[in-house]
Amino acid sequence: MFTTLYIRELQNYLYSLRFQVSFVIVVLVFTLGSISFTSSFKDMHNNYAKYN
């Protein structure tokens, strides 16, 4: 009985619009941050290779 209640509550939470919007925002921020870090790291690595 507890597992059925737990699964039903989890499904309601996962199907909620608030969760879906939050999930999309988190994925976008993570993706943009990763792209930004990658380009910044490439620049730092190129500068290091150039001056050493």
PDB file as gemmi writes it, atoms N, CA and C in Angstrom:
CRYST1    1.000    1.000    1.000  90.00  90.00  90.00 P 1                      
ATOM      1  N   MET A   1       0.817  -1.193   0.000  1.00  0.00           N  
ATOM      2  CA  MET A   1       0.000   0.000   0.000  1.00  0.00           C  
ATOM      3  C   MET A   1       0.864   1.262   0.000  1.00  0.00           C  
ATOM      4  N   PHE A   2       1.922   1.249   0.811  1.00  0.00           N  
ATOM      5  CA  PHE A   2       2.797   2.419   0.860  1.00  0.00           C  
ATOM      6  C   PHE A   2       3.481   2.650  -0.482  1.00  0.00           C  
ATOM      7  N   THR A   3       3.895   1.561  -1.128  1.00  0.00           N  
ATOM      8  CA  THR A   3       4.582   1.725  -2.424  1.00  0.00           C  
ATOM      9  C   THR A   3       3.630   2.280  -3.481  1.00  0.00           C  
ATOM     10  N   THR A   4       2.376   1.857  -3.455  1.00  0.00           N  
ATOM     11  CA  THR A   4       1.401   2.376  -4.413  1.00  0.00           C  
ATOM     12  C   THR A   4       1.187   3.868  -4.205  1.00  0.00           C  
ATOM     13  N   LEU A   5       1.069   4.269  -2.959  1.00  0.00           N  
ATOM     14  CA  LEU A   5       0.899   5.685  -2.645  1.00  0.00           C  
ATOM     15  C   LEU A   5       2.136   6.485  -3.054  1.00  0.00           C  
ATOM     16  N   TYR A   6       3.293   5.931  -2.777  1.00  0.00           N  
ATOM     17  CA  TYR A   6       4.550   6.591  -3.129  1.00  0.00           C  
ATOM     18  C   TYR A   6       4.671   6.763  -4.641  1.00  0.00           C  
ATOM     19  N   ILE A   7       4.367   5.717  -5.375  1.00  0.00           N  
ATOM     20  CA  ILE A   7       4.462   5.781  -6.842  1.00  0.00           C  
ATOM     21  C   ILE A   7       3.470   6.787  -7.404  1.00  0.00           C  
ATOM     22  N   ARG A   8       2.260   6.805  -6.866  1.00  0.00           N  
ATOM     23  CA  ARG A   8       1.244   7.742  -7.358  1.00  0.00           C  
ATOM     24  C   ARG A   8       1.652   9.192  -7.084  1.00  0.00           C  
ATOM     25  N   GLU A   9       2.181   9.469  -5.907  1.00  0.00           N  
ATOM     26  CA  GLU A   9       2.630  10.823  -5.586  1.00  0.00           C  
ATOM     27  C   GLU A   9       3.806  11.235  -6.461  1.00  0.00           C  
ATOM     28  N   LEU A  10       4.713  10.315  -6.704  1.00  0.00           N  
ATOM     29  CA  LEU A  10       5.860  10.595  -7.565  1.00  0.00           C  
ATOM     30  C   LEU A  10       5.409  10.880  -8.996  1.00  0.00           C  
ATOM     31  N   GLN A  11       4.445  10.132  -9.487  1.00  0.00           N  
ATOM     32  CA  GLN A  11       3.918  10.384 -10.829  1.00  0.00           C  
ATOM     33  C   GLN A  11       3.254  11.750 -10.911  1.00  0.00           C  
ATOM     34  N   ASN A  12       2.493  12.112  -9.905  1.00  0.00           N  
ATOM     35  CA  ASN A  12       1.863  13.432  -9.902  1.00  0.00           C  
ATOM     36  C   ASN A  12       2.902  14.538  -9.913  1.00  0.00           C  
ATOM     37  N   TYR A  13       3.968  14.343  -9.166  1.00  0.00           N  
ATOM     38  CA  TYR A  13       5.028  15.346  -9.119  1.00  0.00           C  
ATOM     39  C   TYR A  13       5.741  15.453 -10.460  1.00  0.00           C  
ATOM     40  N   LEU A  14       6.044  14.311 -11.080  1.00  0.00           N  
ATOM     41  CA  LEU A  14       6.763  14.315 -12.353  1.00  0.00           C  
ATOM     42  C   LEU A  14       5.920  14.876 -13.493  1.00  0.00           C  
ATOM     43  N   TYR A  15       4.614  14.709 -13.434  1.00  0.00           N  
ATOM     44  CA  TYR A  15       3.741  15.205 -14.491  1.00  0.00           C  
ATOM     45  C   TYR A  15       3.340  16.663 -14.304  1.00  0.00           C  
ATOM     46  N   SER A  16       3.705  17.253 -13.177  1.00  0.00           N  
ATOM     47  CA  SER A  16       3.295  18.629 -12.922  1.00  0.00           C  
ATOM     48  C   SER A  16       4.052  19.597 -13.838  1.00  0.00           C  
ATOM     49  N   LEU A  17       3.397  20.656 -14.214  1.00  0.00           N  
ATOM     50  CA  LEU A  17       3.991  21.656 -15.098  1.00  0.00           C  
ATOM     51  C   LEU A  17       5.160  22.353 -14.417  1.00  0.00           C  
ATOM     52  N   ARG A  18       5.055  22.585 -13.134  1.00  0.00           N  
ATOM     53  CA  ARG A  18       6.129  23.253 -12.393  1.00  0.00           C  
ATOM     54  C   ARG A  18       7.429  22.456 -12.464  1.00  0.00           C  
ATOM     55  N   PHE A  19       7.350  21.143 -12.292  1.00  0.00           N  
ATOM     56  CA  PHE A  19       8.538  20.298 -12.374  1.00  0.00           C  
ATOM     57  C   PHE A  19       9.115  20.316 -13.781  1.00  0.00           C  
ATOM     58  N   GLN A  20       8.260  20.203 -14.792  1.00  0.00           N  
ATOM     59  CA  GLN A  20       8.741  20.162 -16.164  1.00  0.00           C  
ATOM     60  C   GLN A  20       9.433  21.458 -16.561  1.00  0.00           C  
ATOM     61  N   VAL A  21       8.863  22.595 -16.171  1.00  0.00           N  
ATOM     62  CA  VAL A  21       9.478  23.886 -16.481  1.00  0.00           C  
ATOM     63  C   VAL A  21      10.807  24.018 -15.751  1.00  0.00           C  
ATOM     64  N   SER A  22      10.838  23.630 -14.487  1.00  0.00           N  
ATOM     65  CA  SER A  22      12.080  23.699 -13.716  1.00  0.00           C  
ATOM     66  C   SER A  22      13.147  22.806 -14.328  1.00  0.00           C  
ATOM     67  N   PHE A  23      12.758  21.621 -14.770  1.00  0.00           N  
ATOM     68  CA  PHE A  23      13.709  20.694 -15.365  1.00  0.00           C  
ATOM     69  C   PHE A  23      14.296  21.255 -16.650  1.00  0.00           C  
ATOM     70  N   VAL A  24      13.460  21.866 -17.484  1.00  0.00           N  
ATOM     71  CA  VAL A  24      13.942  22.466 -18.733  1.00  0.00           C  
ATOM     72  C   VAL A  24      14.906  23.612 -18.432  1.00  0.00           C  
ATOM     73  N   ILE A  25      14.590  24.437 -17.449  1.00  0.00           N  
ATOM     74  CA  ILE A  25      15.467  25.555 -17.089  1.00  0.00           C  
ATOM     75  C   ILE A  25      16.808  25.040 -16.589  1.00  0.00           C  
ATOM     76  N   VAL A  26      16.794  24.017 -15.746  1.00  0.00           N  
ATOM     77  CA  VAL A  26      18.047  23.461 -15.222  1.00  0.00           C  
ATOM     78  C   VAL A  26      18.895  22.875 -16.346  1.00  0.00           C  
ATOM     79  N   VAL A  27      18.274  22.161 -17.263  1.00  0.00           N  
ATOM     80  CA  VAL A  27      19.028  21.567 -18.381  1.00  0.00           C  
ATOM     81  C   VAL A  27      19.611  22.663 -19.273  1.00  0.00           C  
ATOM     82  N   LEU A  28      18.858  23.720 -19.537  1.00  0.00           N  
ATOM     83  CA  LEU A  28      19.368  24.816 -20.362  1.00  0.00           C  
ATOM     84  C   LEU A  28      20.543  25.525 -19.691  1.00  0.00           C  
ATOM     85  N   VAL A  29      20.414  25.804 -18.403  1.00  0.00           N  
ATOM     86  CA  VAL A  29      21.498  26.477 -17.680  1.00  0.00           C  
ATOM     87  C   VAL A  29      22.743  25.597 -17.654  1.00  0.00           C  
ATOM     88  N   PHE A  30      22.573  24.310 -17.415  1.00  0.00           N  
ATOM     89  CA  PHE A  30      23.711  23.394 -17.406  1.00  0.00           C  
ATOM     90  C   PHE A  30      24.379  23.332 -18.775  1.00  0.00           C  
ATOM     91  N   THR A  31      23.578  23.264 -19.828  1.00  0.00           N  
ATOM     92  CA  THR A  31      24.129  23.194 -21.184  1.00  0.00           C  
ATOM     93  C   THR A  31      24.886  24.469 -21.543  1.00  0.00           C  
ATOM     94  N   LEU A  32      24.282  25.615 -21.268  1.00  0.00           N  
ATOM     95  CA  LEU A  32      24.951  26.884 -21.575  1.00  0.00           C  
ATOM     96  C   LEU A  32      26.224  27.060 -20.749  1.00  0.00           C  
ATOM     97  N   GLY A  33      26.183  26.658 -19.500  1.00  0.00           N  
ATOM     98  CA  GLY A  33      27.375  26.737 -18.660  1.00  0.00           C  
ATOM     99  C   GLY A  33      28.482  25.830 -19.162  1.00  0.00           C  
ATOM    100  N   SER A  34      28.123  24.651 -19.613  1.00  0.00           N  
ATOM    101  CA  SER A  34      29.120  23.718 -20.152  1.00  0.00           C  
ATOM    102  C   SER A  34      29.755  24.261 -21.425  1.00  0.00           C  
ATOM    103  N   ILE A  35      28.940  24.823 -22.290  1.00  0.00           N  
ATOM    104  CA  ILE A  35      29.464  25.398 -23.535  1.00  0.00           C  
ATOM    105  C   ILE A  35      30.385  26.573 -23.225  1.00  0.00           C  
ATOM    106  N   SER A  36      29.975  27.415 -22.299  1.00  0.00           N  
ATOM    107  CA  SER A  36      30.786  28.563 -21.914  1.00  0.00           C  
ATOM    108  C   SER A  36      32.112  28.118 -21.304  1.00  0.00           C  
ATOM    109  N   PHE A  37      32.062  27.129 -20.423  1.00  0.00           N  
ATOM    110  CA  PHE A  37      33.287  26.638 -19.793  1.00  0.00           C  
ATOM    111  C   PHE A  37      34.221  26.029 -20.817  1.00  0.00           C  
ATOM    112  N   THR A  38      33.676  25.275 -21.764  1.00  0.00           N  
ATOM    113  CA  THR A  38      34.505  24.631 -22.777  1.00  0.00           C  
ATOM    114  C   THR A  38      35.238  25.663 -23.625  1.00  0.00           C  
ATOM    115  N   SER A  39      34.537  26.696 -24.058  1.00  0.00           N  
ATOM    116  CA  SER A  39      35.199  27.713 -24.877  1.00  0.00           C  
ATOM    117  C   SER A  39      36.223  28.490 -24.055  1.00  0.00           C  
ATOM    118  N   SER A  40      35.916  28.781 -22.816  1.00  0.00           N  
ATOM    119  CA  SER A  40      36.857  29.487 -21.950  1.00  0.00           C  
ATOM    120  C   SER A  40      38.102  28.629 -21.692  1.00  0.00           C  
ATOM    121  N   PHE A  41      37.905  27.348 -21.471  1.00  0.00           N  
ATOM    122  CA  PHE A  41      39.030  26.451 -21.219  1.00  0.00           C  
ATOM    123  C   PHE A  41      39.914  26.335 -22.449  1.00  0.00           C  
ATOM    124  N   LYS A  42      39.301  26.292 -23.641  1.00  0.00           N  
ATOM    125  CA  LYS A  42      40.093  26.243 -24.878  1.00  0.00           C  
ATOM    126  C   LYS A  42      40.973  27.482 -25.006  1.00  0.00           C  
ATOM    127  N   ASP A  43      40.399  28.650 -24.722  1.00  0.00           N  
ATOM    128  CA  ASP A  43      41.164  29.885 -24.800  1.00  0.00           C  
ATOM    129  C   ASP A  43      42.319  29.892 -23.802  1.00  0.00           C  
ATOM    130  N   MET A  44      42.055  29.468 -22.582  1.00  0.00           N  
ATOM    131  CA  MET A  44      43.121  29.426 -21.573  1.00  0.00           C  
ATOM    132  C   MET A  44      44.214  28.450 -21.982  1.00  0.00           C  
ATOM    133  N   HIS A  45      43.823  27.313 -22.526  1.00  0.00           N  
ATOM    134  CA  HIS A  45      44.810  26.315 -22.952  1.00  0.00           C  
ATOM    135  C   HIS A  45      45.650  26.843 -24.115  1.00  0.00           C  
ATOM    136  N   ASN A  46      45.016  27.529 -25.056  1.00  0.00           N  
ATOM    137  CA  ASN A  46      45.757  28.109 -26.183  1.00  0.00           C  
ATOM    138  C   ASN A  46      46.730  29.176 -25.712  1.00  0.00           C  
ATOM    139  N   ASN A  47      46.312  30.015 -24.765  1.00  0.00           N  
ATOM    140  CA  ASN A  47      47.219  31.027 -24.216  1.00  0.00           C  
ATOM    141  C   ASN A  47      48.379  30.389 -23.482  1.00  0.00           C  
ATOM    142  N   TYR A  48      48.122  29.341 -22.742  1.00  0.00           N  
ATOM    143  CA  TYR A  48      49.182  28.654 -22.016  1.00  0.00           C  
ATOM    144  C   TYR A  48      50.179  28.038 -23.000  1.00  0.00           C  
ATOM    145  N   ALA A  49      49.682  27.398 -24.058  1.00  0.00           N  
ATOM    146  CA  ALA A  49      50.574  26.780 -25.044  1.00  0.00           C  
ATOM    147  C   ALA A  49      51.361  27.820 -25.803  1.00  0.00           C  
ATOM    148  N   LYS A  50      50.764  28.986 -26.015  1.00  0.00           N  
ATOM    149  CA  LYS A  50      51.421  30.046 -26.771  1.00  0.00           C  
ATOM    150  C   LYS A  50      52.592  30.651 -25.985  1.00  0.00           C  
ATOM    151  N   TYR A  51      52.424  30.828 -24.672  1.00  0.00           N  
ATOM    152  CA  TYR A  51      53.437  31.532 -23.883  1.00  0.00           C  
ATOM    153  C   TYR A  51      54.377  30.596 -23.150  1.00  0.00           C  
ATOM    154  N   ASN A  52      54.242  29.299 -23.314  1.00  0.00           N  
ATOM    155  CA  ASN A  52      55.184  28.357 -22.661  1.00  0.00           C  
ATOM    156  C   ASN A  52      55.886  27.520 -23.629  1.00  0.00           C  
TER     157      ASN A  52                                                      
END                                                                             
